[in-house]
Short mmCIF file of C-alpha atoms and ligand atoms in Angstrom, two decimals:
data_model
loop_
_atom_site.label_atom_id
_atom_site.label_comp_id
_atom_site.label_asym_id
_atom_site.label_seq_id
_atom_site.Cartn_x
_atom_site.Cartn_y
_atom_site.Cartn_z
CA MET T 1 102.65 148.86 127.62
CA ASP T 2 102.74 146.85 130.86
CA ALA T 3 102.55 148.85 134.07
CA THR T 4 106.19 148.88 135.07
CA ASN T 5 107.10 147.78 138.58
CA THR T 6 110.82 147.47 137.96
CA GLY T 7 111.83 146.69 141.54
CA ALA T 8 114.89 148.91 140.93
CA LYS T 9 115.76 151.44 143.64
CA ALA T 10 117.37 154.08 141.43
CA ALA T 11 117.82 155.21 137.81
CA LYS T 12 121.22 156.39 136.54
CA LEU T 13 121.43 159.56 134.48
CA THR T 14 124.68 160.02 132.58
CA VAL T 15 125.57 163.30 130.84
CA GLY T 16 129.03 163.37 129.35
CA ASP T 17 131.46 162.10 131.97
CA LYS T 18 129.08 162.69 134.88
CA SER T 19 126.44 160.36 136.34
CA TRP T 20 123.75 160.81 138.92
CA ASP T 21 121.53 158.29 140.71
CA LEU T 22 117.84 159.29 140.74
CA PRO T 23 115.62 157.50 143.31
CA ILE T 24 112.80 155.29 141.96
CA HIS T 25 109.53 155.15 143.95
CA PRO T 26 107.07 152.26 143.31
CA GLY T 27 103.31 152.71 143.36
CA THR T 28 100.92 150.11 144.79
CA ILE T 29 99.83 149.55 141.17
CA GLY T 30 100.89 151.26 137.94
CA PRO T 31 104.19 152.71 136.76
CA ASP T 32 107.10 153.43 139.09
CA VAL T 33 108.30 157.05 139.15
CA VAL T 34 111.83 158.45 138.81
CA ASP T 35 112.21 161.18 141.44
CA ILE T 36 113.75 164.25 139.73
CA ALA T 37 113.00 166.76 142.53
CA LYS T 38 116.75 167.35 143.06
CA LEU T 39 117.75 167.09 139.38
CA TYR T 40 118.21 170.84 138.80
CA GLY T 41 120.25 171.23 142.00
CA GLN T 42 122.47 168.27 141.03
CA THR T 43 122.80 168.80 137.27
CA GLY T 44 121.74 172.40 136.46
CA MET T 45 119.24 170.92 133.97
CA PHE T 46 115.44 170.72 133.87
CA THR T 47 113.34 167.90 132.44
CA TYR T 48 111.10 168.80 129.49
CA ASP T 49 107.60 167.33 129.10
CA PRO T 50 104.99 169.70 127.55
CA GLY T 51 101.50 168.33 128.27
CA PHE T 52 102.95 166.15 131.05
CA THR T 53 102.69 162.96 128.98
CA SER T 54 105.33 161.23 131.16
CA THR T 55 105.21 163.31 134.34
CA ALA T 56 103.59 162.48 137.68
CA SER T 57 102.71 165.81 139.33
CA CYS T 58 101.88 164.33 142.73
CA GLU T 59 101.34 161.21 144.81
CA SER T 60 97.66 160.29 145.20
CA LYS T 61 95.55 157.52 146.75
CA ILE T 62 92.22 158.51 145.22
CA THR T 63 91.79 157.25 141.63
CA TYR T 64 93.74 154.88 139.40
CA ILE T 65 93.40 154.38 135.65
CA ASP T 66 94.98 151.51 133.69
CA GLY T 67 94.73 153.00 130.20
CA ASP T 68 95.90 149.86 128.42
CA GLU T 69 93.36 147.62 130.15
CA GLY T 70 90.51 150.17 130.30
CA VAL T 71 90.31 150.02 134.11
CA LEU T 72 89.12 152.85 136.40
CA LEU T 73 89.25 152.48 140.21
CA TYR T 74 87.94 154.95 142.81
CA ARG T 75 89.87 154.16 146.03
CA GLY T 76 90.42 150.65 144.59
CA TYR T 77 86.78 149.93 143.68
CA PRO T 78 86.04 149.34 139.94
CA ILE T 79 83.80 152.02 138.44
CA GLU T 80 81.44 149.34 137.09
CA GLN T 81 80.70 148.06 140.63
CA LEU T 82 80.22 151.52 142.11
CA ALA T 83 77.89 152.59 139.27
CA GLU T 84 75.90 149.35 139.56
CA ASN T 85 75.57 149.09 143.35
CA GLY T 86 75.81 152.50 144.97
CA ASP T 87 74.63 156.08 144.56
CA PHE T 88 76.52 159.28 143.82
CA LEU T 89 76.71 160.48 147.44
CA GLU T 90 78.21 157.10 148.43
CA THR T 91 80.86 157.68 145.76
CA CYS T 92 81.38 161.21 147.13
CA TYR T 93 81.95 159.83 150.63
CA LEU T 94 84.35 157.18 149.25
CA LEU T 95 86.38 159.71 147.25
CA LEU T 96 86.59 162.14 150.20
CA TYR T 97 87.30 159.69 153.03
CA GLY T 98 88.82 156.65 151.28
CA GLU T 99 86.36 154.01 152.49
CA LEU T 100 82.76 153.04 151.69
CA PRO T 101 80.44 154.48 154.38
CA THR T 102 78.52 152.37 156.91
CA ALA T 103 74.75 152.87 156.87
CA ALA T 104 75.04 155.39 159.75
CA GLN T 105 77.91 157.29 158.06
CA LYS T 106 75.97 157.41 154.78
CA ALA T 107 72.81 158.70 156.49
CA ASP T 108 74.83 161.38 158.30
CA PHE T 109 76.62 162.42 155.09
CA ASP T 110 73.35 162.58 153.12
CA TYR T 111 71.77 164.66 155.91
CA SER T 112 74.72 167.07 155.96
CA VAL T 113 74.83 167.54 152.17
CA THR T 114 71.04 167.94 151.94
CA ARG T 115 71.09 170.78 154.46
CA HIS T 116 73.67 172.77 152.53
CA THR T 117 71.85 172.73 149.18
CA MET T 118 70.41 176.26 149.47
CA VAL T 119 72.52 179.21 148.28
CA HIS T 120 72.55 182.71 149.79
CA GLU T 121 69.47 184.57 148.53
CA GLN T 122 71.74 187.35 147.24
CA MET T 123 72.98 184.86 144.60
CA THR T 124 69.65 185.26 142.80
CA ARG T 125 70.53 188.97 142.42
CA PHE T 126 73.99 188.00 141.15
CA PHE T 127 72.35 186.02 138.34
CA GLN T 128 70.34 189.07 137.22
CA GLY T 129 73.55 190.59 135.89
CA PHE T 130 73.88 187.97 133.15
CA ARG T 131 72.25 188.12 129.71
CA ARG T 132 69.66 185.36 129.36
CA ASP T 133 71.68 183.87 126.50
CA ALA T 134 74.88 183.66 128.55
CA HIS T 135 76.48 180.20 128.27
CA PRO T 136 75.65 178.32 131.50
CA MET T 137 79.34 177.44 131.89
CA ALA T 138 80.18 181.16 131.98
CA ILE T 139 77.56 181.55 134.71
CA MET T 140 79.01 178.58 136.64
CA VAL T 141 82.58 179.92 136.53
CA ALA T 142 81.32 183.27 137.84
CA SER T 143 78.82 182.03 140.44
CA VAL T 144 81.09 179.38 141.96
CA GLY T 145 83.90 181.94 142.17
CA ALA T 146 81.39 184.34 143.75
CA LEU T 147 80.79 181.83 146.58
CA SER T 148 84.19 183.04 147.83
CA ALA T 149 82.50 186.38 148.50
CA PHE T 150 79.88 184.68 150.68
CA TYR T 151 82.12 182.22 152.55
CA HIS T 152 85.65 183.59 152.23
CA ASP T 153 85.70 184.78 155.83
CA SER T 154 84.99 181.24 157.05
CA THR T 155 87.35 179.33 154.74
CA ASP T 156 90.52 179.02 156.71
CA ILE T 157 92.05 176.16 154.69
CA SER T 158 94.48 175.39 157.52
CA ASP T 159 91.48 174.35 159.67
CA PRO T 160 90.34 170.75 158.89
CA GLN T 161 86.81 171.51 160.11
CA GLN T 162 86.47 174.50 157.78
CA ARG T 163 87.91 172.47 154.89
CA LEU T 164 85.23 169.87 155.56
CA ILE T 165 82.42 172.46 155.60
CA ALA T 166 83.73 174.05 152.39
CA SER T 167 83.81 170.57 150.78
CA ILE T 168 80.24 169.75 151.83
CA ARG T 169 79.03 173.19 150.74
CA MET T 170 80.63 172.80 147.29
CA ILE T 171 79.15 169.33 146.70
CA ALA T 172 75.75 170.45 148.00
CA LYS T 173 75.46 173.77 146.15
CA MET T 174 76.65 172.77 142.69
CA PRO T 175 73.28 171.17 141.72
CA THR T 176 71.42 174.27 142.94
CA LEU T 177 73.67 176.65 140.99
CA ALA T 178 73.57 174.38 137.91
CA ALA T 179 69.78 174.27 137.99
CA MET T 180 69.66 178.06 138.49
CA ALA T 181 71.94 178.53 135.45
CA TYR T 182 69.57 176.38 133.39
CA LYS T 183 66.39 178.07 134.64
CA TYR T 184 67.90 181.52 134.06
CA SER T 185 68.80 180.62 130.47
CA ILE T 186 65.22 179.57 129.66
CA GLY T 187 63.56 182.46 131.50
CA GLN T 188 61.87 180.31 134.13
CA PRO T 189 61.83 181.06 137.89
CA PHE T 190 64.38 179.36 140.13
CA VAL T 191 63.12 176.26 141.97
CA TYR T 192 64.33 175.83 145.55
CA PRO T 193 65.78 172.51 146.77
CA LYS T 194 63.51 170.18 148.78
CA ASN T 195 65.05 168.32 151.73
CA ASP T 196 62.78 165.30 151.35
CA LEU T 197 64.32 164.40 147.96
CA ASP T 198 67.58 162.53 147.34
CA TYR T 199 70.49 164.48 145.84
CA THR T 200 69.88 163.68 142.17
CA SER T 201 66.06 163.77 142.27
CA ASN T 202 66.38 167.18 143.95
CA PHE T 203 68.57 168.35 141.07
CA LEU T 204 66.21 167.09 138.36
CA ARG T 205 63.25 168.73 140.11
CA MET T 206 65.12 172.06 140.40
CA CYS T 207 65.77 171.84 136.65
CA PHE T 208 62.40 170.71 135.33
CA ALA T 209 59.69 171.69 137.88
CA VAL T 210 57.60 174.83 137.34
CA PRO T 211 55.52 176.69 139.97
CA CYS T 212 52.24 176.02 138.17
CA GLU T 213 52.14 172.25 138.66
CA ASP T 214 53.65 169.38 140.66
CA TYR T 215 56.68 167.67 139.16
CA LYS T 216 57.27 163.96 139.76
CA VAL T 217 60.84 162.83 139.22
CA SER T 218 61.10 159.61 137.17
CA PRO T 219 63.02 157.07 139.31
CA VAL T 220 64.57 155.60 136.13
CA LEU T 221 65.83 159.00 134.94
CA SER T 222 67.03 159.90 138.45
CA LYS T 223 68.96 156.61 138.67
CA ALA T 224 70.42 157.22 135.19
CA MET T 225 71.46 160.78 136.12
CA ASP T 226 72.95 159.53 139.40
CA LYS T 227 74.95 156.90 137.51
CA ILE T 228 76.19 159.57 135.06
CA PHE T 229 77.38 161.62 138.05
CA ILE T 230 79.28 158.59 139.42
CA LEU T 231 81.00 158.04 136.05
CA HIS T 232 82.19 161.68 135.96
CA ALA T 233 83.20 162.03 139.64
CA ASP T 234 87.01 161.78 139.41
CA HIS T 235 89.74 160.83 136.95
CA GLU T 236 93.31 161.17 138.33
CA GLN T 237 95.28 164.30 137.36
CA ASN T 238 93.29 165.42 134.28
CA ALA T 239 93.61 169.01 133.08
CA SER T 240 90.89 170.50 135.30
CA THR T 241 91.96 168.57 138.40
CA SER T 242 95.56 169.68 137.83
CA THR T 243 94.23 173.24 137.53
CA VAL T 244 92.46 172.93 140.89
CA ARG T 245 95.59 171.48 142.53
CA LEU T 246 97.82 174.23 141.11
CA ALA T 247 95.40 176.98 142.18
CA GLY T 248 95.07 175.38 145.62
CA SER T 249 98.87 175.11 146.03
CA SER T 250 99.03 178.91 146.42
CA GLY T 251 96.55 178.76 149.33
CA ALA T 252 93.60 180.12 147.32
CA ASN T 253 90.20 179.35 148.86
CA PRO T 254 88.41 176.18 147.62
CA PHE T 255 85.59 178.06 145.86
CA ALA T 256 88.12 180.03 143.76
CA CYS T 257 89.99 176.77 143.01
CA ILE T 258 86.82 174.99 141.87
CA ALA T 259 85.92 177.99 139.68
CA ALA T 260 89.35 177.60 138.04
CA GLY T 261 88.63 173.89 137.48
CA ILE T 262 85.27 174.71 135.87
CA ALA T 263 86.98 177.16 133.52
CA CYS T 264 89.50 174.52 132.43
CA LEU T 265 86.85 171.79 132.05
CA TRP T 266 84.96 174.03 129.59
CA GLY T 267 87.51 173.43 126.81
CA PRO T 268 86.32 171.18 123.91
CA ALA T 269 89.40 168.95 124.30
CA HIS T 270 88.29 168.21 127.87
CA GLY T 271 84.84 168.48 129.46
CA GLY T 272 83.45 170.53 126.58
CA ALA T 273 83.76 167.45 124.35
CA ASN T 274 80.28 166.16 125.26
CA GLU T 275 78.70 169.33 123.88
CA ALA T 276 81.07 169.21 120.87
CA ALA T 277 80.37 165.49 120.28
CA LEU T 278 76.63 166.03 120.07
CA LYS T 279 77.14 168.99 117.71
CA MET T 280 79.37 166.75 115.58
CA LEU T 281 76.76 163.96 115.47
CA SER T 282 74.13 166.53 114.48
CA GLU T 283 76.44 167.94 111.78
CA ILE T 284 77.04 164.43 110.39
CA GLY T 285 73.27 164.04 110.47
CA HIS T 286 73.03 160.70 108.64
CA VAL T 287 75.06 157.47 108.52
CA ASP T 288 75.73 158.07 104.81
CA ARG T 289 77.91 161.09 105.69
CA ILE T 290 80.12 159.23 108.19
CA PRO T 291 82.95 158.34 105.71
CA GLU T 292 83.33 162.06 104.85
CA PHE T 293 83.91 162.92 108.53
CA ILE T 294 86.17 159.92 109.17
CA ASN T 295 88.36 161.14 106.29
CA ARG T 296 88.40 164.67 107.71
CA ALA T 297 89.44 163.30 111.15
CA LYS T 298 92.37 161.51 109.47
CA ASP T 299 93.42 164.50 107.35
CA LYS T 300 96.43 166.17 108.98
CA ASN T 301 95.55 169.43 107.23
CA ASP T 302 92.05 169.44 108.69
CA PRO T 303 91.77 170.49 112.38
CA PHE T 304 88.55 168.42 112.66
CA ARG T 305 88.70 165.62 115.22
CA LEU T 306 86.11 163.00 116.13
CA MET T 307 84.80 164.54 119.34
CA GLY T 308 84.23 161.94 122.03
CA PHE T 309 87.07 159.81 120.64
CA GLY T 310 90.61 159.40 121.94
CA HIS T 311 92.14 159.91 125.35
CA ARG T 312 95.51 160.80 126.85
CA VAL T 313 95.43 157.77 129.15
CA TYR T 314 92.91 155.26 127.77
CA LYS T 315 94.47 153.33 124.88
CA ASN T 316 91.57 150.89 125.18
CA TYR T 317 87.84 151.41 125.51
CA ASP T 318 87.00 153.98 128.24
CA PRO T 319 85.12 151.80 130.79
CA ARG T 320 82.82 154.76 131.47
CA ALA T 321 81.80 154.90 127.79
CA LYS T 322 80.52 151.30 127.96
CA ILE T 323 78.34 152.11 130.98
CA MET T 324 77.30 155.38 129.33
CA GLN T 325 76.17 153.52 126.20
CA ARG T 326 74.05 151.11 128.29
CA THR T 327 72.57 154.03 130.25
CA CYS T 328 71.79 155.79 126.97
CA HIS T 329 69.67 152.82 125.83
CA GLU T 330 67.91 152.66 129.25
CA VAL T 331 67.00 156.36 129.11
CA LEU T 332 65.77 156.21 125.49
CA ALA T 333 63.64 153.14 126.38
CA GLU T 334 62.22 154.87 129.48
CA LEU T 335 61.30 157.90 127.38
CA GLY T 336 59.82 155.73 124.64
CA ILE T 337 62.30 157.04 122.07
CA LYS T 338 62.39 154.15 119.63
CA ASP T 339 64.95 155.31 117.10
CA ASP T 340 67.11 158.32 117.74
CA PRO T 341 68.87 159.32 114.49
CA LEU T 342 71.81 160.68 116.52
CA LEU T 343 72.19 157.32 118.27
CA ASP T 344 72.09 155.55 114.89
CA VAL T 345 74.89 157.84 113.67
CA ALA T 346 76.89 157.32 116.90
CA VAL T 347 76.65 153.51 116.83
CA GLU T 348 77.59 153.35 113.11
CA LEU T 349 80.38 155.93 113.55
CA GLU T 350 81.83 153.87 116.42
CA ARG T 351 81.60 150.66 114.36
CA ILE T 352 83.38 152.21 111.36
CA ALA T 353 86.02 154.04 113.44
CA LEU T 354 86.92 150.96 115.49
CA SER T 355 87.68 149.01 112.32
CA ASP T 356 89.61 151.82 110.59
CA ASP T 357 93.42 151.37 110.60
CA TYR T 358 94.04 155.04 111.54
CA PHE T 359 92.00 154.77 114.75
CA VAL T 360 93.22 151.25 115.52
CA GLU T 361 96.91 152.22 115.17
CA LYS T 362 96.47 155.37 117.27
CA LYS T 363 94.34 153.43 119.81
CA LEU T 364 91.47 155.90 119.54
CA TYR T 365 88.36 154.60 121.28
CA PRO T 366 85.11 156.29 122.33
CA ASN T 367 85.52 158.13 125.63
CA ILE T 368 82.92 159.12 128.20
CA ASP T 369 81.80 162.10 126.12
CA PHE T 370 80.73 160.06 123.09
CA TYR T 371 77.39 158.77 124.37
CA SER T 372 76.71 161.20 127.22
CA GLY T 373 75.39 163.94 124.94
CA ILE T 374 72.71 161.74 123.36
CA THR T 375 71.55 160.67 126.83
CA LEU T 376 71.45 164.17 128.30
CA LYS T 377 69.64 165.58 125.24
CA ALA T 378 67.00 162.84 125.56
CA MET T 379 66.58 163.77 129.25
CA GLY T 380 65.70 167.32 128.19
CA PHE T 381 68.98 169.20 128.72
CA PRO T 382 70.19 171.63 126.04
CA THR T 383 73.74 170.99 124.75
CA THR T 384 74.96 174.09 126.59
CA MET T 385 74.18 172.32 129.90
CA PHE T 386 76.19 169.16 129.15
CA THR T 387 79.52 170.42 130.51
CA VAL T 388 77.73 171.98 133.48
CA LEU T 389 76.54 168.48 134.42
CA PHE T 390 80.12 167.21 134.03
CA ALA T 391 81.33 170.02 136.35
CA LEU T 392 78.58 169.22 138.88
CA ALA T 393 79.74 165.60 139.09
CA ARG T 394 83.48 166.37 138.97
CA THR T 395 83.25 168.81 141.88
CA VAL T 396 83.69 165.97 144.38
CA GLY T 397 86.82 164.80 142.52
CA TRP T 398 88.24 168.31 142.45
CA ILE T 399 87.48 168.83 146.15
CA GLY T 400 88.88 165.40 147.10
CA GLN T 401 92.12 166.03 145.19
CA TRP T 402 92.37 169.58 146.60
CA LYS T 403 91.89 168.19 150.16
CA GLU T 404 94.55 165.49 149.55
CA MET T 405 96.99 168.13 148.32
CA ILE T 406 96.36 170.49 151.28
CA GLU T 407 96.83 167.59 153.72
CA ASP T 408 100.03 166.37 152.01
CA PRO T 409 102.93 167.50 154.24
CA SER T 410 105.25 167.59 151.23
CA GLN T 411 103.03 169.87 149.15
CA ARG T 412 104.54 173.21 148.01
CA ILE T 413 103.34 175.91 145.65
CA GLY T 414 103.41 174.54 142.09
CA ARG T 415 105.89 176.48 139.97
CA PRO T 416 107.08 174.70 136.76
CA ARG T 417 110.26 175.89 134.96
CA GLN T 418 110.77 176.20 131.17
CA LEU T 419 113.05 175.71 128.20
CA TYR T 420 113.81 179.32 127.21
CA THR T 421 114.47 179.89 123.50
CA GLY T 422 113.75 183.64 123.36
CA ALA T 423 116.07 186.63 122.81
CA THR T 424 119.35 186.80 124.74
CA GLN T 425 119.93 189.96 126.83
CA ARG T 426 120.06 193.18 124.77
CA ASP T 427 119.91 196.98 125.49
CA TYR T 428 116.86 199.25 125.09
CA THR T 429 116.65 201.05 121.72
CA ALA T 430 115.43 204.65 121.68
CA MET T 431 112.35 205.23 119.49
CA SER T 432 114.40 207.47 117.14
CA LYS T 433 116.79 204.59 116.44
CA ARG T 434 114.16 201.90 115.67
CA ARG T 435 113.73 200.87 112.04
C1 SDX F 1 87.94 164.12 128.83
O1 SDX F 1 92.30 163.49 131.04
C2 SDX F 1 91.16 163.02 131.37
O2 SDX F 1 91.06 162.11 132.19
C3 SDX F 1 89.97 163.71 130.74
C4 SDX F 1 88.60 163.08 131.01
C5 SDX F 1 88.22 163.21 132.47
O3 SDX F 1 87.37 162.41 132.92
O4 SDX F 1 88.69 164.17 133.13
O5 SDX F 1 88.60 161.72 130.65
C6 SDX F 1 87.51 163.80 130.22
O6 SDX F 1 88.45 165.19 128.62
C7 SDX F 1 87.83 163.06 127.75
C8 SDX F 1 88.42 163.52 126.39
C9 SDX F 1 87.36 164.40 125.70
N1 SDX F 1 87.95 165.06 124.49
C10 SDX F 1 87.56 164.69 123.26
O7 SDX F 1 86.81 163.75 122.99
C11 SDX F 1 88.14 165.59 122.15
C12 SDX F 1 88.68 164.71 121.01
N2 SDX F 1 89.87 164.01 121.52
C13 SDX F 1 91.17 164.59 121.26
O8 SDX F 1 91.22 165.99 121.21
C14 SDX F 1 92.30 163.89 121.99
O9 SDX F 1 92.12 162.55 121.81
C15 SDX F 1 92.51 164.17 123.48
C16 SDX F 1 92.62 165.63 123.76
C17 SDX F 1 91.40 163.59 124.28
C18 SDX F 1 93.83 163.49 123.87
O10 SDX F 1 94.84 164.19 123.24
P1 SDX F 1 96.37 163.70 123.36
O11 SDX F 1 96.55 162.66 124.40
O12 SDX F 1 97.22 164.91 123.44
O13 SDX F 1 96.58 162.93 122.06
P2 SDX F 1 97.05 163.60 120.73
O14 SDX F 1 96.22 164.84 120.49
O15 SDX F 1 98.53 163.73 120.76
O16 SDX F 1 96.61 162.52 119.64
C19 SDX F 1 97.48 161.44 119.34
C20 SDX F 1 97.24 161.22 117.85
C21 SDX F 1 97.40 162.49 117.03
O17 SDX F 1 97.81 162.11 115.73
P3 SDX F 1 99.44 162.24 115.39
O18 SDX F 1 99.80 163.69 115.66
O19 SDX F 1 100.13 161.27 116.31
O20 SDX F 1 99.52 161.86 113.93
O21 SDX F 1 95.87 160.79 117.64
C22 SDX F 1 95.18 161.77 116.86
C23 SDX F 1 95.99 163.04 116.89
O22 SDX F 1 95.81 163.76 115.69
N3 SDX F 1 93.88 161.96 117.51
C24 SDX F 1 92.72 162.06 116.88
C25 SDX F 1 91.76 162.20 117.89
N4 SDX F 1 92.35 162.20 119.08
C26 SDX F 1 93.68 162.05 118.84
N5 SDX F 1 92.41 162.05 115.57
C27 SDX F 1 91.09 162.18 115.27
N6 SDX F 1 90.10 162.31 116.18
C28 SDX F 1 90.39 162.33 117.50
N7 SDX F 1 89.44 162.46 118.40
#
């Protein structure tokens, strides 16, 4: 479908013998929108769009996806160029402030983030309450929400300065909490951040260093991890970002809103797909079993889906998946992994699926989660950490969208309506009269 820029100023809705003009607003790129904000007041009717397949929930200037062309822009810059030329903190600055930083602005931003990477020492006691086999995503939902307890008294969201500090704190502390969740799950001591390391090298060291020996971060793996963070940073109004916006619309503090976003991201249809995709590739096990799973994915009576395939918006190849596939090969080469059976299965599964009529007709292509699992597993992360890494990277997108919503003068508390098809009014029946 072509992105519609109709040029029309209004749409006409006719119901019976009545008509109403609904304003049309054009975007800079992408589909126009029909403004239905006054529809209920004018017509007494609601619109109906479960899953919001045709509904714009807000106006935003941050990220744009052209699903038909497989294009992803952060503040107008193509994801391929940002991943190739910059680092994750540059992307964070761009998403938060709308422009690429000058050298001085970048240095100042890096300095500020670096000096907020430590968490309150009491957080280490908070972790002791979890079982060692707790899923790291459960720990992340809890510990990020718990940051409200440490900073709630200084998070006046009506104060731009405090919103900025909360944003920097969130971006800075997510790697530390993510590394703590990993260390806790493998019974190793927490590793503190080091201010002389860049953001992503600091994270890898907090994950993989041990007190008994020095740990040298591989520049190739750090660059690959940094690129993976850039690919996952933001993605318009996806389920978890919409969750953060809705939570934030009530005035909840940013830490509680990000915790809500982490909870939503955990689902296998969303950010949990990278963990599910790797489990699927392991279950398939060998290229000979691929046809069996392709048939299951096409069987309406079988709930099985090809994890890492399909997307609500992309009806072409997810541009992030292409970069992810290249990064996967770079990481495997750096680690000297010549032939990874899971990669063999993934490449053959993609080849077969992309030539199968079912997937072609439904425009199902690999998405970002298809190759990320193989890469992260090769880097040494357990599958339970995959969605934690997604949440770490997406935090800047959540915070940027939350900030845009708070600063939007037209924003109000989100409160959707419904199509009610339940019981009509009836009187209470005494217990003695119930059958
Ligand atoms: C992410 O929104 C975002 O931007 C998300 C994300 C981000 O960066 O925030 O990009 C990250 O969540 C990527 C998606 C990760 N999820 C998966 O890989 C899980 C597998 N994919 C599907 O569950 C599904 O494709 C979704 C959830 C991603 C999209 O679901 P939609 O848009 O609601 O599409 P749908 O379920 O209505 O599917 C349309 C048709 C259906 O068949 P029909 O009912 O029309 O006959 O395609 C079929 C589906 O059965 N289909 C699949 C399929 N995905 C869709 N069939 C087999 N395997 C699949 N993966």
